[in-house]
Amino acid sequence: MYGIVHAPIEIAGQMGLICQTLKKRGFPVVGYNTFQTQFNFGRGIIDTDIYHLIKLFESTLHKFDLYHFHNSYTFLPDYQDLPILKDNGKKIVMHHRGNDVRLRSLAKRNNPYVNAESSFPDAEIEKNLKLFSKYVSAAIVQDYELYEYVKDYYEKVYVLPRLIDLKTFDHSVSNTENKVPIIVHAPTNREFKGSDVIEKVLLDLKKKYVFQYILVENQTHREALSCYRSADIIIDQILCGMYGNLSVEVMAMGKPVVAYIREDLKNTFPEELPIVSANPDSLRDRLIDLLENAELRRMLGEKGRSFVERYHSADIVIEQLIQIYQVVMGTP
Amino acid sequence: MAYFQGETKGLNNYLFHCSFLRSLTGNEVQVWSKDDLRPYLLYLHQARVVDAFFGGIVFEAERSVDGSTLSSKSLGFGKPPTVDSWKETCRELFRRGQNLAAVVELSKEIPFGKMIDIWIALPYPDVTQHAFGIIDDTLLHFRQDHKDRKLALKWWIQQVATEWQALSKEVIGHRARFCGFVWSKSSLAPNDEQLVTDINGYLHELGYHTLWMQNYGTVKGHEGKRLGFDIVLTRPTYLGTKNRGIEWVETASSYVKAFEHGLILWAGGIDSPTLMIELLNLGCQRFAEAFQLFELPVKSLKQMYEKEDPMYVYVYAYTKKAYRPIPNPTSSIEK
């Protein structure tokens, strides 16, 4: 069986979960993470630094056959490793995660709300993608919002949904019906998520509705999950036009979640998405719907859990990834 | 601002790194005999001892015979370690006639008045290990309980200390001194920081020195003293746009001086073939007095001696501060 290495940065626990699930399936896989955060996902990948990876790179040529890179980063600066990998017959998968490809110039065309200021500079993105197209066997994105940005650069782009380990998300206590509803928002990047607008709308709603607002920031993943558990409504992101990792996690917990889903992307899902779509213009009304209707919240929570079980479960998504690997490696 | 110098703590300045057992990717089990070690500890000319050479040695096992991860350098390249693989490391380190035992024997041949400093790299308690094994009637889980990582390290340190005492008594008239332990993981994972602080405290209680091998640019690399390390060695690394060049060593050496560290001189692999000479050229002008560790391909210096490669003489001269820069270098050190 071929050796797989994931590197060099962990985002939202996805790399660790991919590695963990591939290991369970018997694949020899190693993940190296040089981006240590407060989240501390702890899924058995190796926390290290870029300098160690640089020193390690040559040895990896003897060990691994498939290099699965994340967020447009590789082992060596300026992608010096890509031609070396190709010359050594290695296969490369590039997993784009968002700000590494979301071009400012393109983002606004389909979505007036999006804030792509945290993206790499447009020129750098285009330069990177052109370079990757020479060496990368397959590109992966998590949804069709990102697909647009990379589709013209690669022969094959796969849409691989985010993974979630359902066992770690108990939804049996999901029917939270606090007398005073609790609304939770957990931004990692306030500008990108639209946090200022969200908080302004919540402040306005406070004049008429009774609810508690909890802002989750700078906490470990475990601490954050504990906050989500107590919530009645969760607000993910209202600018980007697509849901993020938070939505997947809280749907798994059976919580109703608000995120802006671009109209033109709704039909890219296999069934109706149980996410309350709200942008800055509609957020107030959508929150009122949820605040006034506990039954709607309960129903969305149930549908959310069912949705992630079908489309985001790590065991299901990993099958799709293994199929991608099989195509890339040319193995049955 | 000054480089760290061994003399300030009664230590020898120039060390060489000695990997034993299995390497990162190879299957061969690396053993160091007296013959292998002689050209490192003694400067030889036509098989005759001319002088003492390196002042010390750092032993580090990367992987066990069965391929378990021992050093942090091999994370991702082996199975999670068990108590048996750690025991094996200690056993092989002290096996008579080889590795550390060979150094102690060989130290008797060192010219009078000189000593060889022994440093031993700690195995890395890999947090992916679910069941390390039983120590003192307790099953240790590195993943579940970080206290277990500390317990395992303390246990291993005790094993090494006991073995050293036995060996030291056995080899009468040796001139080797066991200086301390090395933490060779350059970056500190979130759970490592408290662990190294605790272990450094423990080692100091036992009277050992502690040394951290880290990379130029390692987060918290400048906080080594706060973490309890007596010595921090910085490995010049590279984050540039072209092939690794000497200017990076120069940059790193400024940092090293500012924080009173020592340097790791590493060459081999995909580096420029001229790197070794360039390192010596730069070193003799810039950081000759600094505490330095040579991290070269396994047994490469022995090969140089056997092939009568002038590099052998250059390195010796460098360690005696007698080296003079060689213009337009061409080096024999490659893979």
XYZ file of C-alpha atoms in Angstrom:
667
model
C 0.000 0.000 0.000
C 1.276 3.467 -0.822
C 2.489 5.825 1.882
C 0.583 9.078 2.276
C 1.772 12.264 3.913
C -0.386 15.264 4.772
C 1.283 18.608 5.341
C 1.958 21.268 6.364
C -0.952 22.942 8.134
C -4.039 21.829 9.996
C -7.180 23.854 9.452
C -10.333 23.229 11.471
C -9.172 19.766 12.459
C -9.730 18.435 8.957
C -6.232 17.147 8.258
C -6.134 15.274 11.552
C -9.528 13.716 10.969
C -8.602 12.645 7.442
C -5.423 11.024 8.748
C -7.220 9.379 11.657
C -9.930 7.949 9.400
C -7.474 6.777 6.747
C -5.453 5.029 9.468
C -8.571 3.209 10.614
C -8.943 2.014 7.050
C -5.399 0.650 7.149
C -3.615 3.331 5.134
C -0.072 4.223 6.213
C -0.583 7.954 6.625
C 1.257 10.663 8.514
C 0.219 14.271 9.058
C 2.592 17.118 9.879
C 1.182 20.365 11.212
C 3.193 23.552 11.473
C 0.202 25.744 12.364
C -0.471 25.275 16.048
C -3.528 27.043 17.379
C -5.484 27.309 20.575
C -7.942 24.754 19.223
C -5.651 21.817 19.936
C -7.690 19.240 18.014
C -5.413 16.434 19.175
C -5.971 13.805 16.525
C -2.570 12.239 16.386
C -0.926 14.378 13.759
C 2.594 15.571 14.406
C 2.982 19.116 15.627
C 6.224 20.498 14.308
C 7.625 23.565 12.581
C 8.412 24.427 8.999
C 12.141 24.232 9.691
C 11.847 20.609 10.739
C 9.872 19.852 7.590
C 12.529 21.466 5.437
C 15.174 19.276 7.033
C 12.931 16.231 6.810
C 11.916 16.668 3.200
C 14.610 14.580 1.570
C 13.874 11.636 3.866
C 10.198 11.776 2.983
C 11.110 10.801 -0.576
C 12.054 7.354 0.734
C 8.861 6.946 2.718
C 5.878 8.446 0.952
C 4.281 8.077 -2.475
C 1.415 10.527 -2.235
C 1.780 14.070 -0.922
C -1.504 15.642 0.143
C -0.890 19.332 0.730
C -3.253 21.812 2.349
C -4.049 25.453 1.737
C -1.449 25.990 -1.000
C 1.484 25.227 1.245
C 4.072 22.513 0.683
C 7.251 21.306 2.399
C 9.752 23.780 0.993
C 9.662 27.541 0.496
C 8.643 28.756 -2.924
C 7.460 25.285 -3.846
C 10.977 24.065 -4.574
C 9.792 20.612 -3.576
C 7.187 20.289 -6.340
C 9.598 19.608 -9.229
C 11.636 17.313 -6.972
C 8.511 15.340 -6.114
C 7.509 15.090 -9.729
C 10.996 13.979 -10.784
C 10.828 11.274 -8.140
C 7.524 9.987 -9.435
C 5.493 11.181 -6.461
C 1.829 12.096 -6.757
C 0.608 15.402 -5.405
C -2.862 16.377 -4.228
C -3.523 20.025 -3.387
C -6.392 20.644 -0.995
C -7.513 24.245 -1.253
C -9.203 25.537 1.851
C -10.417 29.075 1.162
C -8.232 32.095 1.558
C -5.507 30.465 -0.513
C -7.642 30.679 -3.682
C -10.562 33.031 -3.049
C -9.583 35.808 -5.431
C -10.816 39.210 -4.389
C -11.507 40.147 -7.990
C -13.711 37.137 -8.620
C -15.348 36.880 -5.213
C -17.383 40.075 -5.547
C -18.787 39.094 -8.938
C -21.125 36.509 -7.484
C -21.542 37.862 -4.028
C -21.748 41.531 -2.975
C -21.382 40.622 0.697
C -18.189 38.591 0.652
C -15.116 39.878 2.442
C -12.073 38.279 0.850
C -9.534 40.552 2.485
C -7.969 37.649 4.340
C -7.145 35.953 1.038
C -3.652 35.746 -0.349
C -3.052 38.595 -2.835
C -4.713 37.901 -6.200
C -1.413 37.923 -8.084
C 0.047 35.361 -5.688
C -3.006 33.112 -5.974
C -2.858 33.168 -9.759
C 0.885 32.549 -9.773
C 0.506 29.639 -7.354
C -2.329 28.029 -9.285
C -0.426 28.258 -12.549
C 2.545 26.587 -10.908
C 0.435 23.898 -9.226
C -1.198 23.037 -12.523
C 2.200 21.779 -13.746
C 2.823 19.426 -10.861
C -0.399 18.591 -9.045
C -2.249 15.416 -9.975
C -5.561 16.487 -8.477
C -7.012 19.420 -6.626
C -9.614 19.192 -3.888
C -12.033 21.836 -2.644
C -14.691 21.468 0.018
C -17.606 22.963 -1.923
C -18.660 24.648 -5.147
C -18.073 28.110 -3.772
C -14.330 27.410 -3.940
C -14.589 25.280 -7.069
C -15.105 28.377 -9.199
C -11.724 29.793 -8.264
C -9.651 26.764 -9.236
C -11.582 24.933 -11.961
C -9.693 26.537 -14.844
C -6.275 25.595 -13.546
C -6.505 21.850 -13.111
C -7.411 18.918 -15.245
C -9.406 17.493 -12.359
C -10.895 19.239 -9.355
C -12.774 17.141 -6.808
C -15.354 18.482 -4.392
C -14.815 16.681 -1.125
C -17.155 17.756 1.684
C -15.774 18.593 5.083
C -15.471 15.607 7.392
C -16.865 15.169 10.845
C -16.377 12.432 13.402
C -19.995 11.878 14.361
C -19.115 9.817 17.404
C -17.705 12.859 19.119
C -20.896 14.876 18.612
C -23.695 13.813 20.880
C -27.034 15.019 19.572
C -29.148 13.274 22.196
C -29.246 16.479 24.243
C -29.817 18.702 21.256
C -33.335 19.799 22.093
C -32.165 22.681 24.153
C -35.120 24.817 25.005
C -33.775 27.394 27.326
C -36.378 29.728 28.738
C -34.129 32.480 27.556
C -32.809 31.291 24.186
C -29.060 31.296 23.781
C -27.512 32.495 20.512
C -23.892 31.561 19.914
C -21.464 32.975 17.372
C -17.883 31.678 17.156
C -15.719 33.606 14.707
C -12.096 32.783 14.000
C -11.941 35.739 11.622
C -14.490 38.429 12.448
C -14.231 40.298 9.150
C -14.685 37.156 7.086
C -17.592 35.842 9.153
C -19.400 39.173 9.321
C -19.266 39.366 13.105
C -19.740 43.127 13.339
C -22.963 42.961 11.343
C -24.153 39.971 13.361
C -23.566 41.751 16.646
C -25.247 44.908 15.402
C -28.345 42.941 14.390
C -28.379 41.109 17.727
C -28.120 44.395 19.595
C -31.105 45.677 17.661
C -33.111 42.516 18.317
C -32.425 42.823 22.033
C -34.817 45.761 22.098
C -37.719 43.458 21.316
C -36.620 39.919 22.162
C -35.195 38.293 25.242
C -32.171 36.090 24.533
C -28.615 35.572 25.687
C -25.727 36.082 23.298
C -22.486 34.123 23.751
C -19.417 34.998 21.715
C -16.937 32.123 21.521
C -13.415 33.276 20.810
C -9.886 32.122 21.697
C -10.995 28.870 23.266
C -9.857 25.312 22.743
C -12.017 23.208 20.484
C -13.284 21.248 23.479
C -14.295 24.425 25.329
C -16.019 25.764 22.229
C -18.013 22.555 21.775
C -19.197 22.839 25.339
C -20.613 26.313 24.556
C -22.332 25.070 21.412
C -24.040 22.370 23.449
C -25.907 24.948 25.490
C -27.042 26.948 22.460
C -30.507 27.242 20.907
C -29.332 29.026 17.747
C -25.866 29.185 16.228
C -24.698 31.772 13.735
C -21.835 30.648 11.526
C -20.972 33.150 8.749
C -23.151 35.547 6.782
C -20.883 36.949 4.068
C -19.023 34.192 2.284
C -22.025 32.597 0.603
C -21.311 29.102 1.899
C -21.357 27.410 5.295
C -18.204 26.681 7.208
C -16.897 24.040 9.539
C -18.854 25.402 12.470
C -22.117 24.689 10.667
C -21.127 21.077 10.163
C -20.215 20.639 13.819
C -23.354 22.174 15.220
C -25.619 20.391 12.757
C -24.012 17.201 14.065
C -25.072 18.328 17.528
C -28.621 18.828 16.290
C -28.539 22.607 16.516
C -30.202 25.016 14.112
C -27.595 27.089 12.329
C -27.578 30.305 10.351
C -25.186 30.886 7.451
C -25.483 32.682 4.153
C -25.817 30.252 1.227
C -25.604 31.900 -2.174
C -28.738 31.286 -4.251
C -26.764 29.975 -7.213
C -25.026 27.406 -5.012
C -28.120 25.929 -3.398
C -28.635 23.474 -6.217
C -25.096 22.106 -5.777
C -26.352 20.150 -2.772
C -28.047 16.796 -3.213
C -31.046 17.823 -1.125
C -32.419 20.835 0.652
C -29.826 22.165 3.007
C -31.182 22.481 6.571
C -29.300 25.709 7.137
C -31.137 28.992 7.596
C -29.646 31.150 4.881
C -29.196 34.757 5.922
C -27.070 37.590 4.618
C -26.603 40.992 6.251
C -29.874 42.195 4.716
C -31.969 39.252 5.833
C -30.306 38.196 9.082
C -32.703 40.120 11.312
C -35.812 38.494 9.813
C -34.326 35.005 9.826
C -33.333 35.320 13.470
C -36.819 36.497 14.365
C -38.203 33.386 12.642
C -35.998 31.233 14.818
C -36.499 33.144 18.046
C -40.268 33.011 17.704
C -40.516 29.376 16.682
C -39.028 26.732 18.950
C -40.570 24.012 16.815
C -38.727 25.314 13.733
C -35.493 25.210 15.705
C -36.141 21.651 16.797
C -37.036 20.540 13.279
C -33.939 22.185 11.742
C -31.765 20.579 14.401
C -33.041 17.126 13.531
C -32.642 17.694 9.808
C -29.147 19.064 10.336
C -28.003 15.946 12.133
C -29.487 13.773 9.437
C -27.775 15.905 6.741
C -24.294 15.587 8.198
C -24.790 11.877 8.774
C -25.415 11.498 5.052
C -22.902 13.950 3.594
C -20.233 14.866 6.124
C -19.640 11.714 8.144
C -15.903 10.965 8.109
C -16.557 7.336 7.222
C -18.530 8.362 4.140
C -16.288 11.221 2.997
C -13.158 9.125 3.409
C -14.542 6.675 0.861
C -14.676 9.531 -1.634
C -11.115 10.528 -0.773
C -9.872 6.968 -1.187
C -11.467 6.934 -4.629
C -9.634 10.155 -5.480
C -6.376 8.615 -4.277
C -7.024 5.521 -6.375
C -7.438 7.629 -9.499
C -4.353 9.682 -8.686
C -2.230 6.621 -7.941
C -3.667 4.670 -10.835
C -4.581 1.783 -8.551
C -7.871 -0.133 -8.425
C 26.059 39.638 23.356
C 28.285 36.602 23.089
C 28.158 33.048 21.829
C 27.790 30.380 24.449
C 31.164 28.858 25.191
C 31.572 25.492 26.841
C 34.393 26.724 29.066
C 31.947 28.832 31.063
C 30.421 25.627 32.383
C 33.542 23.497 32.291
C 32.454 21.761 29.052
C 34.248 20.975 25.820
C 33.243 23.129 22.878
C 33.188 20.891 19.805
C 30.826 17.933 19.733
C 29.795 15.552 17.017
C 26.421 13.937 16.570
C 26.296 10.178 16.525
C 23.124 8.441 15.328
C 22.797 4.836 16.344
C 20.290 2.012 15.800
C 18.083 2.546 12.739
C 18.086 5.737 10.751
C 15.013 7.601 9.578
C 14.551 5.620 6.399
C 17.167 2.874 6.299
C 16.908 -0.684 7.546
C 20.531 -1.024 8.554
C 21.169 -0.986 12.288
C 23.865 1.564 12.946
C 26.502 0.489 15.441
C 29.623 2.481 16.303
C 32.715 0.432 17.023
C 35.956 1.725 18.493
C 37.392 1.759 14.968
C 34.490 3.866 13.753
C 34.837 6.309 16.616
C 38.625 6.580 16.708
C 38.976 9.135 13.837
C 36.441 11.361 15.612
C 37.842 11.271 19.101
C 41.475 11.152 18.053
C 43.124 13.063 15.259
C 44.920 10.388 13.265
C 47.642 10.591 10.697
C 48.560 7.353 8.956
C 46.934 5.425 11.790
C 48.964 7.166 14.451
C 47.352 9.290 17.145
C 48.479 12.872 16.774
C 46.062 14.683 19.042
C 42.635 14.623 20.637
C 39.952 15.653 18.153
C 36.300 16.332 19.041
C 35.636 17.286 22.619
C 32.381 15.433 22.976
C 29.713 13.290 21.452
C 25.917 13.363 21.325
C 24.353 9.931 21.022
C 20.911 9.805 19.541
C 18.826 6.817 18.474
C 16.397 7.746 15.720
C 14.495 4.465 15.443
C 14.679 1.168 17.277
C 15.662 -2.085 15.613
C 11.980 -2.904 15.094
C 11.354 0.522 13.565
C 9.744 2.320 16.509
C 10.095 6.072 16.772
C 12.693 7.007 19.355
C 13.863 10.476 18.409
C 11.448 13.266 17.560
C 13.311 13.461 14.267
C 11.719 10.183 13.235
C 8.139 11.136 14.059
C 6.090 9.889 11.160
C 8.766 7.412 10.169
C 8.147 4.657 12.650
C 5.733 2.882 14.947
C 4.855 4.497 18.269
C 7.507 3.497 20.801
C 7.005 1.050 23.642
C 8.799 0.504 26.899
C 10.681 -2.314 25.166
C 12.017 -0.042 22.431
C 13.192 2.450 25.060
C 14.837 -0.360 27.022
C 16.532 -1.537 23.857
C 17.930 1.961 23.243
C 19.535 2.011 26.657
C 20.804 -1.549 26.277
C 22.353 -0.887 22.862
C 23.844 2.391 23.985
C 25.762 0.622 26.750
C 26.382 -2.719 25.038
C 30.011 -3.505 25.694
C 32.372 -2.964 22.795
C 30.150 -0.561 20.892
C 28.529 2.882 20.943
C 28.935 4.628 24.281
C 30.889 1.770 25.833
C 33.328 2.002 22.927
C 33.734 5.740 23.521
C 34.566 5.134 27.155
C 37.149 2.496 26.221
C 38.592 4.763 23.557
C 38.826 7.701 25.915
C 41.789 5.952 27.568
C 43.770 6.661 24.386
C 43.140 10.376 24.502
C 46.238 12.437 25.196
C 46.711 13.153 28.864
C 44.789 16.057 30.317
C 41.869 15.871 27.850
C 38.366 14.563 28.509
C 35.524 13.410 26.284
C 32.083 14.819 27.061
C 29.149 12.454 26.714
C 25.688 13.736 25.906
C 22.649 11.518 25.374
C 19.495 12.514 23.533
C 16.278 11.695 25.338
C 13.772 9.539 23.478
C 10.639 11.442 22.565
C 7.466 10.330 24.347
C 5.227 10.370 21.304
C 1.701 11.495 22.177
C 0.201 9.164 19.578
C 1.178 6.237 21.815
C -1.887 4.716 23.495
C -0.131 1.996 25.446
C 3.553 2.566 26.093
C 3.946 -0.296 28.528
C 4.224 -1.042 32.223
C 6.662 0.813 34.433
C 6.579 0.312 38.193
C 3.329 -1.649 37.924
C 1.639 1.159 36.024
C 0.522 1.022 32.417
C 1.552 4.289 30.807
C -0.522 6.005 28.107
C 1.158 8.998 26.516
C -1.978 10.034 24.721
C -4.306 9.847 27.664
C -2.149 11.241 30.398
C 0.720 13.624 29.916
C 2.025 12.853 33.398
C 2.871 9.446 31.993
C 5.263 11.024 29.512
C 7.172 12.550 32.395
C 7.188 9.291 34.335
C 8.562 7.411 31.334
C 11.330 9.939 30.768
C 12.345 9.922 34.428
C 12.413 6.139 34.385
C 14.620 6.128 31.271
C 16.966 8.725 32.710
C 17.367 6.518 35.779
C 18.156 3.513 33.587
C 20.830 5.467 31.751
C 22.304 6.854 34.966
C 22.522 3.379 36.476
C 24.117 1.933 33.354
C 26.593 4.787 33.230
C 27.679 4.224 36.812
C 28.284 0.552 36.100
C 30.227 1.243 32.918
C 32.246 4.010 34.465
C 33.357 1.739 37.318
C 34.144 -1.066 34.931
C 36.496 0.826 32.611
C 39.340 1.798 34.847
C 41.238 4.895 33.846
C 38.742 6.147 31.285
C 38.554 9.841 30.540
C 34.929 10.268 29.597
C 32.462 12.335 31.580
C 28.723 12.088 31.294
C 27.614 15.715 31.026
C 23.913 15.518 30.445
C 20.854 14.954 28.316
C 19.677 16.466 25.074
C 16.153 17.445 24.020
C 16.348 17.120 20.260
C 12.824 18.115 19.247
C 13.215 21.526 17.696
C 9.631 22.709 17.950
C 7.714 22.386 21.170
C 4.254 20.931 20.757
C 1.603 22.417 23.067
C 2.090 19.617 25.582
C 5.869 19.630 25.420
C 6.568 22.913 27.136
C 5.620 21.897 30.657
C 7.187 18.499 30.119
C 10.610 19.876 29.190
C 10.481 22.357 32.039
C 9.751 19.560 34.513
C 12.336 17.206 33.051
C 15.001 19.906 32.998
C 14.289 20.560 36.680
C 14.601 16.861 37.426
C 17.883 16.570 35.522
C 19.322 19.527 37.382
C 18.416 17.875 40.680
C 20.446 14.875 39.518
C 23.362 17.121 38.599
C 23.129 16.844 34.807
C 23.338 19.581 32.222
C 20.503 20.005 29.733
C 20.851 20.906 26.089
C 18.215 21.800 23.484
C 18.833 21.300 19.781
C 16.494 23.619 17.949
C 16.179 25.280 14.574
C 16.793 28.878 13.666
C 13.280 30.281 13.666
C 11.787 27.795 16.110
C 8.975 29.410 18.062
C 10.210 30.085 21.617
C 13.720 29.135 20.552
C 14.932 32.216 22.370
C 13.214 31.107 25.571
C 15.405 28.078 26.123
C 16.769 29.353 29.410
C 13.272 30.018 30.763
C 12.425 26.422 29.915
C 15.374 25.285 31.977
C 17.941 24.436 29.322
C 21.550 25.165 30.226
C 22.587 25.257 26.595
C 20.619 25.951 23.435
C 22.111 24.922 20.119
C 20.623 26.523 17.040
C 20.638 24.778 13.700
C 20.879 27.303 10.863
C 17.917 26.582 8.628
C 16.671 27.959 5.431
C 13.593 29.897 4.359
C 14.881 31.554 1.240
C 14.119 31.384 -2.409
C 17.239 29.717 -3.762
C 19.439 26.830 -2.715
C 20.568 26.884 0.887
C 23.496 29.222 1.011
C 25.982 30.311 3.582
C 24.227 33.623 4.143
C 21.631 31.762 6.185
C 24.253 30.472 8.547
C 25.525 34.014 8.866
C 22.047 35.285 9.698
C 21.452 32.486 12.155
C 24.785 33.107 13.837
C 23.751 36.693 14.601
C 20.668 35.349 16.343
C 22.768 32.733 18.120
C 25.092 35.400 19.431
C 22.258 37.651 20.542
C 20.730 34.899 22.672
C 23.977 33.294 23.791
C 23.351 29.978 22.058
C 25.723 27.581 20.372
C 25.476 26.337 16.772
C 24.754 23.105 14.989
C 26.779 22.803 11.797
C 24.962 20.446 9.492
C 25.843 19.414 6.005
C 24.990 16.639 3.631
C 21.885 15.687 1.745
C 20.587 18.127 -0.788
C 22.863 20.960 0.297
C 25.466 22.576 -1.834
C 28.531 20.304 -2.041
C 30.658 23.240 -1.025
C 28.715 23.835 2.150
C 31.122 22.190 4.572
C 34.036 24.351 3.512
C 31.799 27.392 3.515
C 30.700 26.559 7.049
C 34.297 26.282 8.210
C 35.269 29.456 6.353
C 32.488 31.383 7.980
C 32.853 29.737 11.361
C 36.535 30.471 11.790
C 35.898 34.133 11.115
C 32.630 34.560 12.906
C 31.895 32.003 15.616
C 35.073 29.998 16.194
C 34.751 30.306 19.955
C 31.114 29.179 20.073
C 29.923 25.865 21.444
C 29.309 23.795 18.288
C 27.846 20.468 17.331
C 28.741 18.874 13.999
C 25.809 17.038 12.486
C 27.256 15.202 9.485
C 26.171 12.115 7.562
C 26.815 8.967 9.582
C 30.494 7.957 9.670
C 31.351 10.455 6.930
C 34.364 11.768 8.817
C 35.739 8.266 9.161
C 35.390 7.853 5.402
C 37.229 11.117 4.869
C 40.073 9.923 7.051
C 40.258 6.599 5.219
C 40.243 8.286 1.819
C 42.818 10.817 2.992
C 40.360 13.552 2.139
C 41.803 16.933 3.209
C 38.407 17.736 4.727
C 39.408 15.542 7.656
C 42.356 17.822 8.325
C 40.252 20.940 7.816
C 37.673 19.925 10.391
C 40.381 18.985 12.872
C 42.133 22.315 12.315
C 38.816 24.092 12.775
C 38.257 22.502 16.162
C 41.716 23.642 17.208
C 41.123 27.186 15.909
C 43.956 26.636 13.417
C 41.809 26.612 10.299
C 42.184 29.382 7.731
C 39.535 30.101 5.073
C 39.895 28.280 1.779
C 38.846 30.343 -1.238
C 36.544 28.868 -3.920
C 35.828 25.744 -1.941
C 35.032 22.361 -3.419
C 33.944 19.869 -0.855
C 33.754 16.115 -0.775
C 30.758 16.167 1.512
C 27.613 15.228 -0.274
C 25.119 12.520 0.335
